[in-house]
Amino acid sequence: MNKENTPALEIVSVSKSFKEKRRTLPVLSDISLTVGQGEFVSIIGPSGSGKSTLLHVIGGLTRPDAGTVRMNGAEVTGQQGHISYMPQQPALFPWRTIEDNVLLAQEVHGPVSREAREEARHWLAKVGLAGFEKAHPHTLSGGMQQRAAFLRALLSPQELMCLDEPFSALDALTRSDMQRWLLDIWEENRRSVLFITHNIEEALLLSSRIYVFSSRPATVLHAIDVPFPRPRREEVTEAPEFLQLKRQLSEWMREEQRKMQAAHQGGSRQ
Amino acid sequence: MRSWWKNVWPPLVAVIFFLLVWQLLTSLFHIEQWILPAPSDIARETAAASGGLWEHVWATLKLTVFGFAIGTAIGLIIALILHLIPFLKQALYPLLILSQNIPTIALAPLLMIWFGFGLLPKIIVITLVCFFPVAVAALGGLKQTDPVMMNYMRMIGAGKGQIFAKLELPHALPSIFSGIKIAATYSVMGAIIAEWLGADKGIGYYMMLQKSGYRTDRMFVAIMIIVVLSLLMFGLIALLEKWFVRWKPKQG
């Protein structure tokens, strides 16, 4: 099989429901999506729509009721250790130095070579964390911690990076800084990325394709290709096409949010 | 150094004040020395160190450190086993709690009957006192692993052993140390009780001897030494903790 054409991640008709007090709670319903080699793909959807469950399925923590997960052409449904991951909170280990934190994911998959350590140091300098190699995480600001957490994911041996709303805990200013930073770094490296967010502008700025999820149970409502050429600059956010796409996505999202609220009220009236 | 002094001088002044009042009251009301000796009497007796006092201190110190090491090790091993095998924890944890309702001081005579007057029953007494705080603190610490970090480790495919070594154990270190600190102070008490019940040396034995002679001043010397030993054990563990948990953000 040609590696160029095999997608980094392929999710085929995945469904999952949880049992809760004798009721079945469907969370994912027939989800299919693809992340090509070197592609930046976002999932956007209302909060509580099961995006985290999907990530747990991809990471192999949760087995889907139906459907398969394939990576680089091989089926990996229910198997762990195939993705690199960046969680919502940085989740740096407070007893490790920044350098050791960044190397943690590599350490889990085998001994860390001296070259890997050097590479980590090189990257730390590159992302503005020079001089913090031996510092402990609590001495860093929120944005710096997230950069270290991103680096930890970037330096993982696995090809596919899953980023789970990585900037949602940051303040607005730091957030937009981090988006630009991520855009630059990604365009230089072109790793395959699955990015989960509920920020429309963020998704449009960074991704090549966006999957819009419905409210629970999550289905793929729309898949849109983001047409702006690379490398992108931040000015793209002011282009009329960008604004139009943004309006369209906002409308879909609002609609889903409304449906969710209606369902919630309906549910509480019973 | 300056801030250290700032924290130290108020309790120091309080202690000195307390000793002064004690000294004044004993001479003012002419209290008999065999009822309550004055601090100056106790100080004089300590300096004299009669009756082979330091040999007894040395014997107790050896017994304490030995028993404490074994007790702490057993506490850690119990915590480890119960943590790694959830079913065992479910079955044995309540028994562990229950076991602490048996007063050690009531068990000690039994141990003497079973194991004689040698080293073994004394070590068992100290172990019984020490293992519990260590085991409970370690189990508590291992259970309270940060869920976000745990999720991260599982998402990147870390195995059970790696999660234990790289996350659970370092995360639990501060609470393990607070258990060990309690055990360290208890271990001195355990040693004294063991010596009371049957020994031919040690501070506990020394106290029994002095009690029969109504040497209250020497009893106070013994108490003082016990306090100092307890503080010493505590301080040693606190130092170790400071070194092992040096990543922890300073409070305040």
Coordinates of C-alpha atoms in Angstrom, one line a residue:
Chain A
M1 CA 0.0 0.0 0.0
N2 CA 1.3 3.5 -0.8
K3 CA 1.9 5.4 2.4
E4 CA 1.1 8.7 0.7
N5 CA -2.5 7.7 0.0
T6 CA -3.2 5.8 3.2
P7 CA -4.8 8.2 5.6
A8 CA -3.1 8.7 9.0
L9 CA -6.5 8.1 10.7
E10 CA -9.7 6.6 9.4
I11 CA -12.8 6.3 11.5
V12 CA -15.5 4.2 9.9
S13 CA -19.1 4.3 11.3
V14 CA -18.2 4.4 15.0
S15 CA -21.1 4.3 17.4
K16 CA -21.0 4.2 21.2
S17 CA -23.5 4.5 23.9
F18 CA -23.2 4.4 27.7
K19 CA -25.5 2.7 30.1
E20 CA -26.8 5.0 32.8
K21 CA -29.4 3.9 35.4
R22 CA -30.9 1.3 33.2
R23 CA -31.2 3.8 30.3
T24 CA -28.9 3.7 27.3
L25 CA -27.3 7.0 26.5
P26 CA -26.2 7.2 22.9
V27 CA -23.1 9.4 22.6
L28 CA -21.6 8.7 19.2
S29 CA -23.8 7.7 16.3
D30 CA -22.3 6.5 13.0
I31 CA -19.2 8.8 13.0
S32 CA -16.9 8.6 10.0
L33 CA -14.0 10.8 9.4
T34 CA -10.5 10.9 7.9
V35 CA -7.3 12.6 8.6
G36 CA -4.8 12.4 5.7
Q37 CA -1.1 12.2 6.0
G38 CA 0.2 15.6 7.0
E39 CA -3.3 17.0 7.3
F40 CA -4.7 19.4 9.9
V41 CA -8.3 18.4 10.6
S42 CA -10.6 19.9 13.2
I43 CA -13.7 18.7 14.9
I44 CA -16.0 21.4 16.1
G45 CA -19.2 20.9 18.0
P46 CA -21.2 22.1 21.0
S47 CA -19.7 21.2 24.4
G48 CA -20.9 17.9 25.8
S49 CA -21.4 16.5 22.3
G50 CA -19.1 13.5 22.8
K51 CA -15.9 14.8 21.4
S52 CA -13.9 13.5 24.4
T53 CA -15.6 10.1 24.0
L54 CA -14.4 10.0 20.4
L55 CA -10.9 10.8 21.5
H56 CA -11.1 7.9 24.0
V57 CA -12.1 5.6 21.2
I58 CA -9.2 6.8 19.1
G59 CA -6.8 6.4 22.0
G60 CA -8.1 2.9 22.7
L61 CA -9.4 3.6 26.2
T62 CA -13.0 2.9 25.1
R63 CA -14.1 0.2 22.7
P64 CA -16.8 1.4 20.3
D65 CA -20.1 -0.6 20.1
A66 CA -19.7 -0.6 16.3
G67 CA -17.3 0.7 13.7
T68 CA -13.5 0.6 13.3
V69 CA -10.5 2.8 13.8
R70 CA -7.7 2.5 11.3
M71 CA -4.3 4.2 11.4
N72 CA -2.0 4.1 8.4
G73 CA -4.1 1.4 7.0
A74 CA -4.0 -1.0 10.0
E75 CA -6.9 -1.6 12.2
V76 CA -6.2 -0.4 15.8
T77 CA -9.7 -0.4 17.3
G78 CA -9.4 -0.7 21.1
Q79 CA -5.6 -0.6 21.0
Q80 CA -3.6 1.9 23.0
G81 CA -0.3 3.7 22.3
H82 CA -0.9 4.7 18.7
I83 CA -1.4 8.4 19.1
S84 CA 0.4 11.3 20.6
Y85 CA -1.9 13.4 22.8
M86 CA -2.2 16.9 24.1
P87 CA -4.9 17.3 26.7
Q88 CA -7.0 20.4 27.7
Q89 CA -5.0 21.1 30.8
P90 CA -1.3 20.9 30.2
A91 CA -1.0 17.9 32.7
L92 CA 2.7 18.4 33.1
F93 CA 4.1 16.4 36.0
P94 CA 5.1 18.8 38.8
W95 CA 8.0 16.6 40.0
R96 CA 9.7 16.6 36.6
T97 CA 11.7 19.4 35.0
I98 CA 10.3 20.9 31.8
E99 CA 12.9 18.9 29.8
D100 CA 11.9 15.6 31.5
N101 CA 8.2 16.5 31.0
V102 CA 8.7 17.1 27.3
L103 CA 10.5 13.7 27.0
L104 CA 7.8 11.8 29.0
A105 CA 5.9 10.5 26.0
Q106 CA 9.1 9.2 24.4
E107 CA 10.2 7.6 27.7
V108 CA 6.9 5.7 27.9
H109 CA 7.7 4.1 24.5
G110 CA 11.4 3.2 25.2
P111 CA 14.6 4.6 26.5
V112 CA 15.4 8.2 25.7
S113 CA 18.6 8.6 23.7
R114 CA 21.0 11.4 24.1
E115 CA 20.1 12.7 20.7
A116 CA 16.5 12.9 21.7
R117 CA 17.4 14.9 24.8
E118 CA 19.4 17.3 22.6
E119 CA 16.5 17.6 20.2
A120 CA 14.2 18.4 23.1
R121 CA 16.5 21.1 24.3
H122 CA 16.7 22.5 20.7
W123 CA 12.9 22.6 20.5
L124 CA 12.5 24.2 23.9
A125 CA 14.7 27.0 22.8
K126 CA 12.8 27.2 19.6
V127 CA 9.4 27.7 21.4
G128 CA 10.8 30.3 23.7
L129 CA 11.4 28.1 26.7
A130 CA 15.2 28.4 26.6
G131 CA 16.5 28.7 30.2
F132 CA 13.5 26.7 31.6
E133 CA 14.9 23.2 30.8
K134 CA 15.6 22.5 34.5
A135 CA 12.6 24.5 35.8
H136 CA 9.6 22.9 37.4
P137 CA 6.2 23.4 35.7
H138 CA 4.6 25.5 38.4
T139 CA 7.1 28.3 37.7
L140 CA 5.8 28.7 34.2
S141 CA 2.8 30.7 32.9
G142 CA -0.2 29.0 31.5
G143 CA 0.8 29.7 27.9
M144 CA 4.3 28.4 28.5
Q145 CA 3.0 25.3 30.1
Q146 CA 0.8 24.6 27.1
R147 CA 3.7 25.1 24.8
A148 CA 5.7 22.5 26.8
A149 CA 2.6 20.2 26.6
F150 CA 2.5 20.7 22.8
L151 CA 6.2 19.9 22.5
R152 CA 5.7 16.7 24.5
A153 CA 3.1 15.7 21.9
L154 CA 5.1 16.8 19.0
L155 CA 8.2 14.8 20.1
S156 CA 6.2 11.7 20.6
P157 CA 7.1 8.9 18.2
Q158 CA 3.6 8.4 16.9
E159 CA 2.6 10.1 13.7
L160 CA -0.9 11.2 14.6
M161 CA -1.3 14.1 17.1
C162 CA -4.7 14.5 18.9
L163 CA -5.2 17.9 20.5
D164 CA -8.1 18.1 22.8
E165 CA -9.2 21.8 23.1
P166 CA -5.7 22.7 24.0
F167 CA -6.2 26.4 24.4
S168 CA -9.6 26.5 26.0
A169 CA -8.2 27.2 29.5
L170 CA -6.2 30.2 28.4
D171 CA -7.2 33.8 28.4
A172 CA -8.2 35.4 25.0
L173 CA -4.9 37.2 24.4
T174 CA -2.7 34.2 25.2
R175 CA -5.1 32.0 23.2
S176 CA -4.7 34.0 20.0
D177 CA -0.9 34.1 20.5
M178 CA -0.9 30.3 20.8
Q179 CA -3.0 29.9 17.7
R180 CA -0.6 31.8 15.6
W181 CA 2.3 30.0 17.2
L182 CA 0.7 26.6 16.5
L183 CA 0.0 27.6 12.9
D184 CA 3.7 28.5 12.4
I185 CA 5.0 25.3 14.0
W186 CA 2.6 23.1 12.2
E187 CA 3.3 24.5 8.8
E188 CA 6.9 23.9 9.3
N189 CA 6.4 20.2 10.4
R190 CA 3.2 19.1 8.7
R191 CA 2.3 16.4 11.2
S192 CA -1.1 14.7 10.9
V193 CA -3.3 16.5 13.5
L194 CA -6.8 15.9 14.8
F195 CA -7.7 19.1 16.6
I196 CA -10.8 19.3 18.8
T197 CA -12.2 22.7 19.6
H198 CA -15.4 24.7 20.0
N199 CA -13.8 27.9 18.8
I200 CA -14.8 28.5 15.2
E201 CA -12.1 31.1 14.3
E202 CA -9.4 28.8 15.7
A203 CA -10.7 25.9 13.6
L204 CA -10.8 28.0 10.4
L205 CA -7.4 29.5 10.9
L206 CA -5.6 26.3 11.5
S207 CA -7.4 23.5 9.6
S208 CA -7.5 22.1 6.1
R209 CA -10.8 20.4 6.9
I210 CA -13.5 20.9 9.6
Y211 CA -16.0 18.3 10.7
V212 CA -19.0 19.9 12.4
F213 CA -20.6 17.6 15.0
S214 CA -24.2 17.7 16.1
S215 CA -25.3 17.8 19.7
R216 CA -25.7 14.4 21.5
P217 CA -25.8 11.8 20.1
A218 CA -23.0 13.2 17.9
T219 CA -23.1 12.7 14.2
V220 CA -21.1 14.4 11.5
L221 CA -23.4 17.2 10.3
H222 CA -21.0 18.8 7.8
A223 CA -17.5 18.3 6.5
I224 CA -16.1 21.5 5.0
D225 CA -12.8 22.0 3.3
V226 CA -11.1 25.2 4.2
P227 CA -9.8 26.7 1.0
F228 CA -7.2 29.2 2.1
P229 CA -3.7 28.5 0.8
R230 CA -0.7 27.7 3.0
P231 CA 1.3 29.1 4.5
R232 CA -1.4 31.1 6.1
R233 CA -1.0 34.4 7.7
E234 CA -3.2 35.8 10.4
E235 CA -4.6 38.3 7.9
V236 CA -6.6 35.5 6.5
T237 CA -9.1 36.0 9.3
E238 CA -10.2 39.3 7.7
A239 CA -10.8 37.9 4.2
P240 CA -14.5 38.1 3.1
E241 CA -14.4 34.4 2.4
F242 CA -13.2 33.6 5.9
L243 CA -15.9 35.8 7.4
Q244 CA -18.6 34.1 5.4
L245 CA -17.4 30.6 6.4
K246 CA -17.3 31.8 10.0
R247 CA -20.9 33.1 9.8
Q248 CA -22.1 29.8 8.2
L249 CA -20.4 27.7 11.0
S250 CA -21.7 30.0 13.7
E251 CA -25.2 29.5 12.4
W252 CA -24.9 25.7 12.4
M253 CA -23.4 25.8 15.9
R254 CA -26.1 28.0 17.3
E255 CA -28.8 25.7 15.8
E256 CA -27.2 22.7 17.5
Q257 CA -26.9 24.6 20.8
R258 CA -30.7 25.4 20.5
K259 CA -31.6 21.8 19.8
M260 CA -29.6 20.7 22.8
Q261 CA -31.3 23.2 25.1
A262 CA -34.7 22.2 23.8
A263 CA -33.8 18.5 24.3
H264 CA -32.6 19.3 27.8
Q265 CA -35.8 21.2 28.7
G266 CA -37.9 18.4 27.2
G267 CA -36.0 15.9 29.2
S268 CA -36.4 17.8 32.5
R269 CA -40.1 18.2 32.0
Q270 CA -40.7 14.4 32.0
Chain B
M1 CA 18.0 32.9 58.5
R2 CA 16.2 36.0 59.6
S3 CA 12.7 34.7 58.8
W4 CA 13.7 31.4 60.5
W5 CA 14.5 33.3 63.7
K6 CA 11.2 35.1 63.3
N7 CA 9.3 31.8 63.5
V8 CA 11.5 30.3 66.2
W9 CA 11.6 33.0 68.9
P10 CA 7.9 33.1 70.0
P11 CA 7.8 29.4 71.0
L12 CA 11.3 29.6 72.5
V13 CA 10.2 32.5 74.7
A14 CA 7.1 30.6 75.7
V15 CA 9.2 27.5 76.7
I16 CA 11.6 29.6 78.7
F17 CA 8.7 31.4 80.4
F18 CA 7.1 28.1 81.3
L19 CA 10.4 26.7 82.8
L20 CA 10.8 29.9 84.8
V21 CA 7.3 29.7 86.3
W22 CA 7.9 26.0 87.1
Q23 CA 11.2 26.8 88.8
L24 CA 9.6 29.7 90.8
L25 CA 6.5 27.6 91.9
T26 CA 8.5 24.7 93.1
S27 CA 10.8 26.9 95.3
L28 CA 7.9 29.2 96.3
F29 CA 5.7 26.4 97.6
H30 CA 8.5 24.2 98.8
I31 CA 7.4 21.3 96.7
E32 CA 9.2 18.0 97.6
Q33 CA 11.6 16.9 95.0
W34 CA 10.1 13.4 94.8
I35 CA 6.7 14.9 93.9
L36 CA 7.8 17.5 91.4
P37 CA 11.5 18.4 90.9
A38 CA 12.5 21.8 89.7
P39 CA 13.9 22.2 86.2
S40 CA 17.3 23.0 87.7
D41 CA 17.3 19.7 89.5
I42 CA 16.4 17.9 86.3
A43 CA 19.2 19.7 84.5
R44 CA 21.7 18.8 87.2
E45 CA 20.6 15.1 87.0
T46 CA 20.9 15.1 83.2
A47 CA 24.4 16.5 83.5
A48 CA 25.4 13.9 86.1
A49 CA 24.0 11.1 83.8
S50 CA 24.2 8.5 86.5
G51 CA 23.1 4.9 86.3
G52 CA 24.6 4.4 82.8
L53 CA 22.0 6.8 81.3
W54 CA 23.7 7.2 77.9
E55 CA 24.0 3.4 77.5
H56 CA 20.3 3.2 78.0
V57 CA 19.7 6.0 75.5
W58 CA 21.9 4.3 72.9
A59 CA 20.1 1.0 73.4
T60 CA 16.7 2.7 72.9
L61 CA 17.9 4.6 69.9
K62 CA 19.1 1.4 68.2
L63 CA 15.9 -0.4 69.0
T64 CA 13.8 2.6 67.7
V65 CA 15.6 2.9 64.4
F66 CA 15.6 -0.8 63.7
G67 CA 11.9 -1.2 64.6
F68 CA 11.0 2.0 62.6
A69 CA 12.8 0.8 59.5
I70 CA 11.1 -2.6 59.6
G71 CA 7.7 -1.1 60.4
T72 CA 7.9 1.5 57.7
A73 CA 9.0 -1.1 55.1
I74 CA 6.1 -3.4 56.1
G75 CA 3.7 -0.5 55.9
L76 CA 4.9 0.4 52.4
I77 CA 4.8 -3.3 51.2
I78 CA 1.2 -3.6 52.5
A79 CA 0.1 -0.4 50.8
L80 CA 1.8 -1.6 47.5
I81 CA 0.1 -5.0 47.5
L82 CA -3.3 -3.6 48.4
H83 CA -3.0 -0.9 45.8
L84 CA -2.0 -3.3 43.0
I85 CA -4.6 -5.9 43.9
P86 CA -7.9 -4.0 44.3
F87 CA -9.8 -7.2 45.5
L88 CA -7.3 -7.7 48.3
K89 CA -7.7 -4.0 49.3
Q90 CA -11.5 -4.5 49.4
A91 CA -11.1 -7.5 51.6
L92 CA -8.4 -6.4 53.9
Y93 CA -8.6 -2.6 54.3
P94 CA -11.5 -2.8 56.8
L95 CA -9.5 -5.4 58.8
L96 CA -6.5 -3.0 58.8
I97 CA -8.6 -0.2 60.3
L98 CA -10.1 -2.7 62.8
S99 CA -6.6 -3.9 63.9
Q100 CA -5.9 -0.4 65.1
N101 CA -8.6 -0.6 67.7
I102 CA -6.6 -3.2 69.6
P103 CA -4.3 -1.2 71.9
T104 CA -0.7 -2.2 71.4
I105 CA -0.1 -1.9 75.1
A106 CA -2.6 -4.7 75.6
L107 CA -0.9 -6.9 73.0
A108 CA 2.6 -6.4 74.3
P109 CA 2.4 -8.8 77.3
L110 CA 1.0 -11.5 74.9
L111 CA 4.0 -11.0 72.6
M112 CA 6.3 -11.4 75.6
I113 CA 4.7 -14.7 76.4
W114 CA 4.9 -15.9 72.8
F115 CA 8.3 -14.6 71.9
G116 CA 10.2 -14.2 75.2
F117 CA 12.2 -11.2 76.3
G118 CA 14.5 -10.9 73.3
L119 CA 14.6 -8.5 70.4
L120 CA 11.8 -10.0 68.4
P121 CA 8.8 -9.1 70.5
K122 CA 10.1 -5.5 70.9
I123 CA 10.5 -5.2 67.1
I124 CA 7.0 -6.5 66.6
V125 CA 5.6 -3.9 69.1
I126 CA 7.3 -1.1 67.2
T127 CA 6.2 -2.5 63.8
L128 CA 2.6 -2.7 65.0
V129 CA 2.7 0.9 65.9
C130 CA 4.5 2.1 62.8
F131 CA 3.1 0.2 59.9
F132 CA -0.4 1.5 60.1
P133 CA 0.1 5.3 59.6
V134 CA 2.5 4.5 56.7
A135 CA 0.2 2.0 55.0
V136 CA -2.9 4.2 55.3
A137 CA -1.1 7.4 54.1
A138 CA 0.5 5.5 51.2
L139 CA -2.8 4.0 50.2
G140 CA -4.5 7.3 50.4
G141 CA -1.8 9.0 48.3
L142 CA -1.8 6.3 45.7
K143 CA -5.6 6.5 45.3
Q144 CA -5.7 10.3 44.8
T145 CA -3.7 10.4 41.6
D146 CA -4.6 13.4 39.5
P147 CA -7.3 12.3 37.0
V148 CA -6.0 14.6 34.3
M149 CA -2.5 13.2 34.4
M150 CA -3.9 9.7 34.7
N151 CA -6.0 10.2 31.6
Y152 CA -2.9 11.6 29.8
M153 CA -0.8 8.5 30.7
R154 CA -3.5 6.2 29.5
M155 CA -4.1 8.1 26.3
I156 CA -0.5 7.9 25.3
G157 CA -0.6 4.1 25.9
A158 CA 1.4 3.8 29.2
G159 CA 1.1 0.4 30.9
K160 CA 0.2 -0.3 34.4
G161 CA 3.7 -0.5 35.6
Q162 CA 4.7 2.7 33.9
I163 CA 1.7 4.5 35.3
F164 CA 2.7 3.3 38.8
A165 CA 6.4 4.2 38.5
K166 CA 6.1 7.5 36.6
L167 CA 2.8 8.9 38.0
E168 CA 1.2 7.2 41.0
L169 CA 4.3 6.8 43.1
P170 CA 5.8 10.3 42.7
H171 CA 2.4 11.7 43.1
A172 CA 1.9 9.9 46.4
L173 CA 5.3 10.7 47.8
P174 CA 4.2 13.8 49.9
S175 CA 1.4 11.8 51.6
I176 CA 3.7 8.8 52.1
F177 CA 6.1 11.1 53.9
S178 CA 3.5 12.5 56.2
G179 CA 2.7 8.9 57.2
I180 CA 6.3 8.1 57.8
K181 CA 6.7 11.2 59.9
I182 CA 3.9 10.0 62.2
A183 CA 5.5 6.6 62.3
A184 CA 8.8 8.1 63.2
T185 CA 7.5 9.8 66.3
Y186 CA 5.4 6.7 67.2
S187 CA 8.4 4.4 66.9
V188 CA 10.0 6.0 70.0
M189 CA 6.8 5.4 72.0
G190 CA 6.7 1.8 70.8
A191 CA 10.2 1.2 71.9
I192 CA 9.6 2.6 75.4
I193 CA 6.5 0.5 75.8
A194 CA 8.4 -2.6 74.7
E195 CA 11.1 -1.9 77.2
W196 CA 8.7 -1.3 80.0
L197 CA 7.4 -4.8 79.6
G198 CA 10.6 -6.7 79.6
A199 CA 14.1 -5.5 79.0
D200 CA 17.4 -5.2 80.7
K201 CA 18.4 -2.0 79.0
G202 CA 16.9 1.1 77.4
I203 CA 15.2 4.2 78.5
G204 CA 12.0 2.3 79.2
Y205 CA 13.9 0.0 81.5
Y206 CA 15.7 2.9 83.1
M207 CA 12.3 4.5 83.9
M208 CA 11.0 1.4 85.6
L209 CA 14.1 1.3 87.8
Q210 CA 13.8 5.0 88.8
K211 CA 10.1 4.6 89.5
S212 CA 10.8 2.0 92.1
G213 CA 13.3 4.3 93.7
Y214 CA 10.9 7.3 93.7
R215 CA 13.6 9.2 91.6
T216 CA 11.1 11.6 90.0
D217 CA 13.9 13.8 88.8
R218 CA 15.4 10.9 86.8
M219 CA 11.9 10.1 85.5
F220 CA 11.8 13.6 84.1
V221 CA 15.2 13.2 82.6
A222 CA 13.9 10.1 80.8
I223 CA 10.8 11.9 79.6
M224 CA 13.0 14.7 78.2
I225 CA 15.2 12.3 76.4
I226 CA 12.2 10.6 74.9
V227 CA 10.9 14.0 73.6
V228 CA 14.3 14.7 72.1
L229 CA 14.5 11.3 70.5
S230 CA 11.1 11.7 69.0
L231 CA 12.0 15.2 67.6
L232 CA 15.2 13.8 66.2
M233 CA 13.4 11.0 64.3
F234 CA 10.8 13.5 63.1
G235 CA 13.5 16.0 62.0
L236 CA 15.4 13.3 60.2
I237 CA 12.4 12.3 58.1
A238 CA 11.4 15.9 57.5
L239 CA 14.9 16.5 56.1
L240 CA 14.6 13.4 53.8
E241 CA 11.2 14.6 52.7
K242 CA 12.6 18.0 51.8
W243 CA 15.1 16.3 49.6
F244 CA 12.8 13.9 47.9
V245 CA 9.9 16.3 47.4
R246 CA 12.0 19.3 46.5
W247 CA 9.9 19.9 43.4
K248 CA 6.9 21.0 45.5
P249 CA 6.0 24.7 45.2
K250 CA 6.7 26.6 48.4
Q251 CA 3.7 27.7 50.2
G252 CA 3.0 31.4 50.8

